Short mmCIF file of C-alpha atoms and ligand atoms in Angstrom, two decimals:
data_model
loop_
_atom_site.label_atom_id
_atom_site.label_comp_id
_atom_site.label_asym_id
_atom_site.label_seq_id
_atom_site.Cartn_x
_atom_site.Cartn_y
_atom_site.Cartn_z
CA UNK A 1 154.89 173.63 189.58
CA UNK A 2 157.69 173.84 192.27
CA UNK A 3 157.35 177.44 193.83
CA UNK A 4 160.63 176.73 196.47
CA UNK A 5 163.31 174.13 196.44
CA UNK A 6 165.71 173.90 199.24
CA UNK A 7 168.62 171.59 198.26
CA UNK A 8 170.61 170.31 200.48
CA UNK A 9 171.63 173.36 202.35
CA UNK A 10 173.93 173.06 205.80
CA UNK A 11 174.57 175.71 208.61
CA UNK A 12 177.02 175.87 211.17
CA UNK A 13 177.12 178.54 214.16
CA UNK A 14 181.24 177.75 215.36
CA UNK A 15 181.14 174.04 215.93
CA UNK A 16 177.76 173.18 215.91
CA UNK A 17 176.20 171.29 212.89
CA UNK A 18 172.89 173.82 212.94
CA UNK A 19 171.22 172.26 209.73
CA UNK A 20 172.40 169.47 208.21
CA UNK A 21 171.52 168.36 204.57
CA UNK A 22 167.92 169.84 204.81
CA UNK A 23 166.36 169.39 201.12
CA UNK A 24 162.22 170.37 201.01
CA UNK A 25 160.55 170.81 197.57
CA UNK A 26 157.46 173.14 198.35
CA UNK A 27 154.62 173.47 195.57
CA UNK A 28 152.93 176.69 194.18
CA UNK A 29 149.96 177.54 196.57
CA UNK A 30 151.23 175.11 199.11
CA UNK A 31 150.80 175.66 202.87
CA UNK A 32 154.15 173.85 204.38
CA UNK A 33 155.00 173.51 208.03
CA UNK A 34 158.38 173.26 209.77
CA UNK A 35 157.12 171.44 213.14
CA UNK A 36 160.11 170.15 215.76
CA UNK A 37 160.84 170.85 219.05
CA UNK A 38 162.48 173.98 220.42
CA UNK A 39 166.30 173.96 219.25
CA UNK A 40 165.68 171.61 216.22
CA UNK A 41 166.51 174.63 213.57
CA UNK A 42 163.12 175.63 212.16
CA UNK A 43 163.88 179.52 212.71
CA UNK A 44 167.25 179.00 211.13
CA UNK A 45 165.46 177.25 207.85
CA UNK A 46 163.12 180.27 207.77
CA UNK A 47 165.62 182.99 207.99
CA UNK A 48 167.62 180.86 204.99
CA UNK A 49 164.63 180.92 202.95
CA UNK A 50 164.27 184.99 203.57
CA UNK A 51 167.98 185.51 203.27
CA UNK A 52 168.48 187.02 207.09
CA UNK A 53 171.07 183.95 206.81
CA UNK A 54 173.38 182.16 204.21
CA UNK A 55 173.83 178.64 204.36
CA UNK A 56 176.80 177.34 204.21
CA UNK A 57 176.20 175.08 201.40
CA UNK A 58 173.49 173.77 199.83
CA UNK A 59 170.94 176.52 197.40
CA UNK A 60 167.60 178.02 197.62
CA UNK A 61 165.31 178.32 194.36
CA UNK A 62 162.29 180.38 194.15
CA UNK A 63 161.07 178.74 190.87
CA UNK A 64 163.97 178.28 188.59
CA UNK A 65 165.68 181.17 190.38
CA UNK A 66 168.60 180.73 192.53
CA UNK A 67 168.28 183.20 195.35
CA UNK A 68 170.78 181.32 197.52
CA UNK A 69 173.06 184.71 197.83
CA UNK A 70 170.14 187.07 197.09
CA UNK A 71 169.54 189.76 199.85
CA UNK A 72 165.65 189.72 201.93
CA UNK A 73 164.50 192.40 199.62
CA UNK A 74 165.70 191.04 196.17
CA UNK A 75 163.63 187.63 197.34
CA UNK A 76 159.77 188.70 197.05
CA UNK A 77 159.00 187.08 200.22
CA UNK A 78 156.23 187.98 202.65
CA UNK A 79 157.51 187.38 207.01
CA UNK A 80 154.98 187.42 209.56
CA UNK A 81 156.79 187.29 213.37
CA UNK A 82 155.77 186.30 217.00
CA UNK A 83 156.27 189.19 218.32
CA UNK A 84 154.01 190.76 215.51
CA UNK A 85 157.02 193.57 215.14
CA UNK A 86 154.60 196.31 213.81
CA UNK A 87 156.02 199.80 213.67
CA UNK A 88 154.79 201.34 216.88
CA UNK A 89 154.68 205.13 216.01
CA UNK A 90 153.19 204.62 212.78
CA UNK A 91 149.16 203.95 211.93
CA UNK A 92 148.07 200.71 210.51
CA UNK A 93 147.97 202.27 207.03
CA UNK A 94 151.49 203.18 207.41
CA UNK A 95 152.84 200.15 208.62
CA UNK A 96 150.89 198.72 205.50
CA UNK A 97 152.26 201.68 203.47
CA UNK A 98 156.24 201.14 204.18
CA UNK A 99 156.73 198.15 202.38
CA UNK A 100 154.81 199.24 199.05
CA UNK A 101 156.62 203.05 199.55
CA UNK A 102 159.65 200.80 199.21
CA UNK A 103 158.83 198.86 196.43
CA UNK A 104 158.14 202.73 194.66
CA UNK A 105 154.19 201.47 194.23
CA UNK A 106 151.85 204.63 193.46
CA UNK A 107 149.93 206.13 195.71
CA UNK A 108 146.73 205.21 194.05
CA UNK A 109 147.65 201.55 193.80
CA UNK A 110 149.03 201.43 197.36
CA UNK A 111 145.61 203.54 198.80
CA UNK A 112 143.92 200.53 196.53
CA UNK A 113 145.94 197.50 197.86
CA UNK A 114 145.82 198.60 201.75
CA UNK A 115 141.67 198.70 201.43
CA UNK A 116 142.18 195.25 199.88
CA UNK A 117 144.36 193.61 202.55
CA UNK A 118 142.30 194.97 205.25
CA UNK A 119 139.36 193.91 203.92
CA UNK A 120 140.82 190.45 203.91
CA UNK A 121 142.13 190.25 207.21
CA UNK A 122 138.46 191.67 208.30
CA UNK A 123 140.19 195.15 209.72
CA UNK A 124 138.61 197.85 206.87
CA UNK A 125 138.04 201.50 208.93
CA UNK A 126 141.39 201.02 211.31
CA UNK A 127 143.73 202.68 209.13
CA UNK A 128 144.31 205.73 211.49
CA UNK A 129 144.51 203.65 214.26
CA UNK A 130 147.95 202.91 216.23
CA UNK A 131 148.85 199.37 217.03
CA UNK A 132 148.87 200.07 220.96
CA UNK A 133 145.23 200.64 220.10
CA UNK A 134 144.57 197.04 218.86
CA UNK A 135 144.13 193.71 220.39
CA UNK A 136 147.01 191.01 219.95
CA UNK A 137 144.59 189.11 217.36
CA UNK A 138 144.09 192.44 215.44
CA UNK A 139 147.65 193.27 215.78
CA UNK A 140 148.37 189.63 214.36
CA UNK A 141 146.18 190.38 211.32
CA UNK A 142 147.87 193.40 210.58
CA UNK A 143 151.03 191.53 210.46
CA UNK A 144 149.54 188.88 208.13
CA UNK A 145 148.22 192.17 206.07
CA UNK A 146 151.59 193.89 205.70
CA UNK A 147 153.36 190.79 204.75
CA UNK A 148 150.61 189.91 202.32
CA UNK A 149 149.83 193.55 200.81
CA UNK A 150 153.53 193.33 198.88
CA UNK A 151 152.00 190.80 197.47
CA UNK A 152 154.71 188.28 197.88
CA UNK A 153 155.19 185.37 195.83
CA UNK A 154 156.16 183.51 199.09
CA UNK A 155 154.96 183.66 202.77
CA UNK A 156 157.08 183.06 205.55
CA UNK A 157 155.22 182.70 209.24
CA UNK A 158 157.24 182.19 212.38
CA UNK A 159 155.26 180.93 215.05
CA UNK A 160 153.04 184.27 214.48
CA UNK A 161 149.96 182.93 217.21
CA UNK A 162 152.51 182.16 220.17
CA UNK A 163 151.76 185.04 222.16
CA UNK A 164 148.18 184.58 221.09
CA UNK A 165 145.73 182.93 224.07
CA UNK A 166 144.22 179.52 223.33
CA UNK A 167 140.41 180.40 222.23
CA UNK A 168 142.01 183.32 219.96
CA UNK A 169 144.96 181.11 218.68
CA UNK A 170 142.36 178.48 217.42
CA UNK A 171 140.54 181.13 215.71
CA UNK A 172 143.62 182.00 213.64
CA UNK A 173 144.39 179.29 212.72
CA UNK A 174 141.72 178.61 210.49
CA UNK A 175 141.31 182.61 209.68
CA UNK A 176 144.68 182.05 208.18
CA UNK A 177 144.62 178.85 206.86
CA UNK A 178 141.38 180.13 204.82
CA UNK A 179 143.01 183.43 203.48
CA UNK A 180 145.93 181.71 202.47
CA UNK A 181 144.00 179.41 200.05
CA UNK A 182 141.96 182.22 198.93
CA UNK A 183 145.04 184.14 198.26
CA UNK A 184 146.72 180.57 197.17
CA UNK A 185 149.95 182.05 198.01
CA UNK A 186 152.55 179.13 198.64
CA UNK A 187 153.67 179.66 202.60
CA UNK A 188 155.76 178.10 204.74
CA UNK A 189 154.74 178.49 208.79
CA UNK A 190 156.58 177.26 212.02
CA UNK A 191 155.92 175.88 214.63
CA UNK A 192 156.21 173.55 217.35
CA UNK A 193 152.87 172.85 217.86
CA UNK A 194 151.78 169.34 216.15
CA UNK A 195 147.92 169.98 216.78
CA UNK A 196 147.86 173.55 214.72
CA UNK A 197 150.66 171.77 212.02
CA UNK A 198 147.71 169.34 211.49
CA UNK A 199 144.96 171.45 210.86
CA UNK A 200 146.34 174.13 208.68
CA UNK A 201 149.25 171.71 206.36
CA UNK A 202 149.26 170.40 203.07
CA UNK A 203 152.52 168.86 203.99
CA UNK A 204 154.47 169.22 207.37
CA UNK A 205 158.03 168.52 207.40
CA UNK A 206 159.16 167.32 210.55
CA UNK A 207 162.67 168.24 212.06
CA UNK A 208 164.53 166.98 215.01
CA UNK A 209 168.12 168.26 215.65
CA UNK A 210 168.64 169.54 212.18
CA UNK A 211 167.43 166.86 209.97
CA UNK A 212 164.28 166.27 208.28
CA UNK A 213 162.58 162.66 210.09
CA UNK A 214 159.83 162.92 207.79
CA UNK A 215 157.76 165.00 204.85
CA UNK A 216 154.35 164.45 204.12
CA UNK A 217 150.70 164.97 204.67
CA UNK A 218 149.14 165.21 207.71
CA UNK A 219 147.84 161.59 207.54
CA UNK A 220 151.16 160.42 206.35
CA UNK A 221 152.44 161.77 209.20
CA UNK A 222 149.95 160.67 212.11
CA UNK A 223 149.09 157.59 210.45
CA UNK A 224 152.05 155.97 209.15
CA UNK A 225 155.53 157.96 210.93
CA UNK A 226 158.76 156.91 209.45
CA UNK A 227 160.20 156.50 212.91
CA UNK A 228 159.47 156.21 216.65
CA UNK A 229 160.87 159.69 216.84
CA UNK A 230 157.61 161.27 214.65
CA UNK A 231 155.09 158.96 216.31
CA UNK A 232 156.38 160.48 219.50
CA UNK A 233 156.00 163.85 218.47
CA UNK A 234 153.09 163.48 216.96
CA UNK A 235 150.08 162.64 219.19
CA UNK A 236 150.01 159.57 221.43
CA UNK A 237 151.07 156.21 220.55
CA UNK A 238 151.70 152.76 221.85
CA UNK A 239 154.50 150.43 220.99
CA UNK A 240 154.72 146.93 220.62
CA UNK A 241 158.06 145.26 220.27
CA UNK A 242 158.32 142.06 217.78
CA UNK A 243 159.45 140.39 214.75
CA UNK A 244 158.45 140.53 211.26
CA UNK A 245 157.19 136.39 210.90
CA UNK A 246 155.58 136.60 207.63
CA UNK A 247 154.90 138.90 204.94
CA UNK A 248 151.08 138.48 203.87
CA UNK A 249 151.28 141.18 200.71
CA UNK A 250 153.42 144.45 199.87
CA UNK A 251 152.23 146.17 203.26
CA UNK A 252 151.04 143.83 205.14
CA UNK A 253 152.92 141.85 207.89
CA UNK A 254 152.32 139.08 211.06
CA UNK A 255 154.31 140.47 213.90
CA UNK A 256 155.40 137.57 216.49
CA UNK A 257 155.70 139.26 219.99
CA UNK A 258 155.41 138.13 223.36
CA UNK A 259 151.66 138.88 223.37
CA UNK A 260 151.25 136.50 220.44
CA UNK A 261 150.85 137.04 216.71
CA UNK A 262 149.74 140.55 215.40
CA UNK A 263 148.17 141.45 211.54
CA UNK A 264 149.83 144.54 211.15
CA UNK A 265 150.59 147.48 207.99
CA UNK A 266 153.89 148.80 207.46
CA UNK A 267 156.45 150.50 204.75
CA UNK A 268 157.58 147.56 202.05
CA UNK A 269 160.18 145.22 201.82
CA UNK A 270 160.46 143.83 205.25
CA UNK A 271 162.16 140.37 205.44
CA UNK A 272 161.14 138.16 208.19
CA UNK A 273 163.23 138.11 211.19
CA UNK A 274 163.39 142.12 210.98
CA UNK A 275 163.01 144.01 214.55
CA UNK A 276 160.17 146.35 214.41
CA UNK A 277 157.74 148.13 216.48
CA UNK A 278 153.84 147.87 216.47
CA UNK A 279 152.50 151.31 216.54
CA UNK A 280 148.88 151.48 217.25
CA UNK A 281 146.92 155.19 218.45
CA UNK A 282 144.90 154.85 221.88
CA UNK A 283 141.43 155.97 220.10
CA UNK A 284 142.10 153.13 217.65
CA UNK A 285 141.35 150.25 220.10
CA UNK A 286 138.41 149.13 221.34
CA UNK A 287 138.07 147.03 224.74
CA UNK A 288 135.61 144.22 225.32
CA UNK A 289 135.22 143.13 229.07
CA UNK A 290 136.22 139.79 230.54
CA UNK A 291 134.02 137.23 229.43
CA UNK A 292 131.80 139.94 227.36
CA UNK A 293 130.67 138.02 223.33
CA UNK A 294 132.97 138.90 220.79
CA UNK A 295 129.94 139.62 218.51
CA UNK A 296 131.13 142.56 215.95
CA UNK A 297 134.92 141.26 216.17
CA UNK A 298 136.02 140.42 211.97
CA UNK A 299 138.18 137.31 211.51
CA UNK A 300 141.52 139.32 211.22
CA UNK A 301 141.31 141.71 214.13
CA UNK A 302 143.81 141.50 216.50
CA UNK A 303 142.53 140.41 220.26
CA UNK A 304 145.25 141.42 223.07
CA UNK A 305 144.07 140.66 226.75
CA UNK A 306 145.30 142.28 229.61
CA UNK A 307 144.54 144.00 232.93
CA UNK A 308 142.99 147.86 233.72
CA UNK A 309 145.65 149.43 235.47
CA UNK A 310 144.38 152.75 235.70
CA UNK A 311 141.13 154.67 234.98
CA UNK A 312 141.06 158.68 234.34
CA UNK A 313 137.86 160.54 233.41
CA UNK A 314 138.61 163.34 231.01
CA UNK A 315 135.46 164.94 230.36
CA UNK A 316 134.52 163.41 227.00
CA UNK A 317 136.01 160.14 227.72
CA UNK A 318 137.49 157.70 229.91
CA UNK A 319 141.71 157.04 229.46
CA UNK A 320 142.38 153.56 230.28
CA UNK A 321 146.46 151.85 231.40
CA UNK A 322 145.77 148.13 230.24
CA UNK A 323 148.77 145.80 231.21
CA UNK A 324 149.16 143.11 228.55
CA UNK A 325 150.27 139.85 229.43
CA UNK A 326 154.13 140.74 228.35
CA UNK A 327 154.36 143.58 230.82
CA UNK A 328 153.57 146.35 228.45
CA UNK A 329 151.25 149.53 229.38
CA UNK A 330 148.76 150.15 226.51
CA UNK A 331 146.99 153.66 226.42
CA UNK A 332 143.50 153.52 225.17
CA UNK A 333 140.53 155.80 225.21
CA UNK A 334 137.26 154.81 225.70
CA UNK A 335 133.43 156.84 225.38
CA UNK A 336 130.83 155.71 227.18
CA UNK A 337 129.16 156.11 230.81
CA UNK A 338 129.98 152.64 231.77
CA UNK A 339 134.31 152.49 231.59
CA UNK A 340 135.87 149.39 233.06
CA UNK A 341 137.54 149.70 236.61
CA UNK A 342 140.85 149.44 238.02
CA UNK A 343 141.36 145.18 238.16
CA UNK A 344 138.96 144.30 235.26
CA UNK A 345 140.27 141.77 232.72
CA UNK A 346 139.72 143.33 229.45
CA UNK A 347 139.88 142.23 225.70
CA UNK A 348 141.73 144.91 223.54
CA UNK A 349 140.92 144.72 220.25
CA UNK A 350 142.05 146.97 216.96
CA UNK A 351 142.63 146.45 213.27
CA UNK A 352 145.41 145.43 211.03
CA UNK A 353 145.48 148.61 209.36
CA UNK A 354 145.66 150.22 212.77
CA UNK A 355 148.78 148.65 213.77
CA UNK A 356 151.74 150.60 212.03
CA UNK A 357 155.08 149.44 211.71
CA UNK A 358 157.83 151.52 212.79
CA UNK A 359 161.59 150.61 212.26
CA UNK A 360 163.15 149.28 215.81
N1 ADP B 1 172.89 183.35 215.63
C1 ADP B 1 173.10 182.19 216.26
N2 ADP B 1 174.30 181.89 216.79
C2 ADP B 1 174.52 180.71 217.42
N3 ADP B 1 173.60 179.74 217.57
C3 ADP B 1 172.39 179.98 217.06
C4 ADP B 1 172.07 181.19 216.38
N4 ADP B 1 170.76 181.13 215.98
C5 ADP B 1 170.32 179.93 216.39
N5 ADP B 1 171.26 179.24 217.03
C6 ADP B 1 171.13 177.87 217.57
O1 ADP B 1 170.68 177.04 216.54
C7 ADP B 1 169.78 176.07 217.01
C8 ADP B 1 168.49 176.13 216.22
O2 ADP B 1 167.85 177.35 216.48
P1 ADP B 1 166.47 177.74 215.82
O3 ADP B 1 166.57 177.58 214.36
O4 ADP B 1 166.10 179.09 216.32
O5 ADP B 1 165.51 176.64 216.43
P2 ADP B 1 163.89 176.55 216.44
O6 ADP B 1 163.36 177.69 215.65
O7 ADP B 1 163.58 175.22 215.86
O8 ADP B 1 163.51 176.62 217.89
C9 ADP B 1 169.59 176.34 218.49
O9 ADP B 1 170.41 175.47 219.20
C10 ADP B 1 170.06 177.78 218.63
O10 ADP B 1 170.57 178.00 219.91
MG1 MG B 2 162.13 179.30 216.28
#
């Protein structure tokens, strides 16, 4: 069942084209990001979706209802901020409290649901307590818990672990991930970080000067991007300019480029001649030294030799620059206590199904 459909909704501030033609279709219980850089309108979405803004065209369903002119409070949406934006003179019961007071919820039920949602978010015995007298994390969870306690049909999260510090912010991520299936409340979160849209997505729309480049899972996403653009954002990548020379079945191509032929995957219906890119992730190719038997190498793999031009340890690894015959740099990672050096011919080898085709 489709919990939210945005379809095709534009917004302008003056003169400049804000969102442009963004259409998502989220499912019930769905965990949806919005990941982009800074600028690219993920905010703006968000507060479209809560109704802090209109869109200039375009609507907003929550189910079969159209809430596209609906005010924030007539939407039955849950918002958790950055900036946490707890009421500072009033206890964590009370901050809970507001929202069901609102809603005219009985005291019983509301003394019922605030034990509940504290319990969740692992805070039960700090009702009296003020938020100056909690920790950012705990002050995060009472956020989460005051959105959630409402008990919206839709949860709205804008970059809520920013101000969080690293060891803390990986923590909430899965302490949120995990109450939102338990809950299986269909949310939508921000941000800008690609690592945390991984872990916590069903889906991730990515967004890049206020257009969608690409919807889908996180392995869609990582392992076959729709453009140079998302394999950019999204982790580390190497590219390989060439042509499509042959089609060998509905995804898979030969790639002529000037390190030779290359088995590759990509999208369908690419006709030969087509200018494309060779994608292919640095912990996805292996190196063989100079000279060294090819003994586990399959008939298909692809073999590309070329020179170490740097070596950096990084703790659990070694990162390698390998200069291929045709001038390109090649990033690749390596394990091992034994790494090549700086100089050494090397033998990079990886998979058809490793090499991803990007549009040129
Ligand atoms: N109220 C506003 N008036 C004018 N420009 C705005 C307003 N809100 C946001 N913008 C602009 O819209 C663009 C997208 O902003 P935003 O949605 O906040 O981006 P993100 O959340 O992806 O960082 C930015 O260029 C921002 O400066
Ligand atoms: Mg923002």
């Amino acid at each position: 069942m489709t919990a939210l459909t945005i379809d095709r909704i534009n917004k302008r501030y003056g003169n400049l084209h804000i969102l442009k033609d963004i259409s998502v279709s989220i499912a019930q219980g769905e965990f949806v990001s919005l990941l982009g850089p800074s600028g690219c309108g993920k905010t703006t979405t968000l507060r479209c979706i809560a109704g802090f803004e209109r869109p200039d065209s375009g609507r907003i369903l929550f189910g079969e209802r159209d809430v596209t002119r609906a005010l924030p409070e007539h939407r039955d949406i849950g918002m958790v901020f950055q900036s946490y934006a707890l009421f500072p003179h009033m206890t964590v019961a009370e901050n809970l409290s507001f929202g069901l007071e609102v809603r005219k919820v009985v005291p019983a039920e509301r003394k019922r649901r605030i034990t509940e949602v504290l319990s969740m978010v692992r805070l039960q015995g700090y009702e009296a307590r003020f938020p100056r007298e909690l920790s950012g994390g705990q002050q995060q969870r009472v956020a989460l818990a005051r959105a959630l306690v409402i008990e919206p049909s839709v949860l709205l999260l804008d970059e809520p672990l920013a101000n969080l510090d690293a060891t803390l912010r990986d923590e909430m991520r899965f302490f949120i991930r995990d109450l939102q299936q338990r809950v299986g409340i269909t949310s939508i979160y921000v941000t800008h970080d690609q690592s945390e849209a991984i872990v916590m997505s069903d889906k991730i729309v990515v967004m890049n000067s206020g257009v969608i480049s690409q919807f889908g899972t996180p392995r869609d996403i990582y392992e076959r991007p729709a453009s140079q653009t998302v394999a950019g954002f999204i982790g580390r990548s190497n590219t390989i300019v060439g042509k499509v020379s042959e089609a060998l079945g509905p995804d898979s191509y030969k790639i002529e480029t000037l390190c030779g032929t290359i088995g590759t995957h990509g999208p369908g219906g690419l006709v030969n001649g087509t200018d494309v890119r060779v994608m292919i992730r640095p912990e996805n190719i292996r190196t063989r030294r100079h000279g060294e038997a090819a003994n586990t190498s399959t008939s298909d793999e692809n073999v590309l030799g070329g020179s170490v031009v740097s070596a950096t340890y990084q703790g659990n690894g070694t990162q390698l620059k390998v200069r291929l015959a045709s001038g390109d740099e090649m990033v690749v990672d390596v394990s091992g206590r034994n790494p090549m050096a700086v100089g050494e011919e090397v033998a990079l080898r990886f998979a058809p199904r490793d090499a991803w085709l990007l549009a040129s």
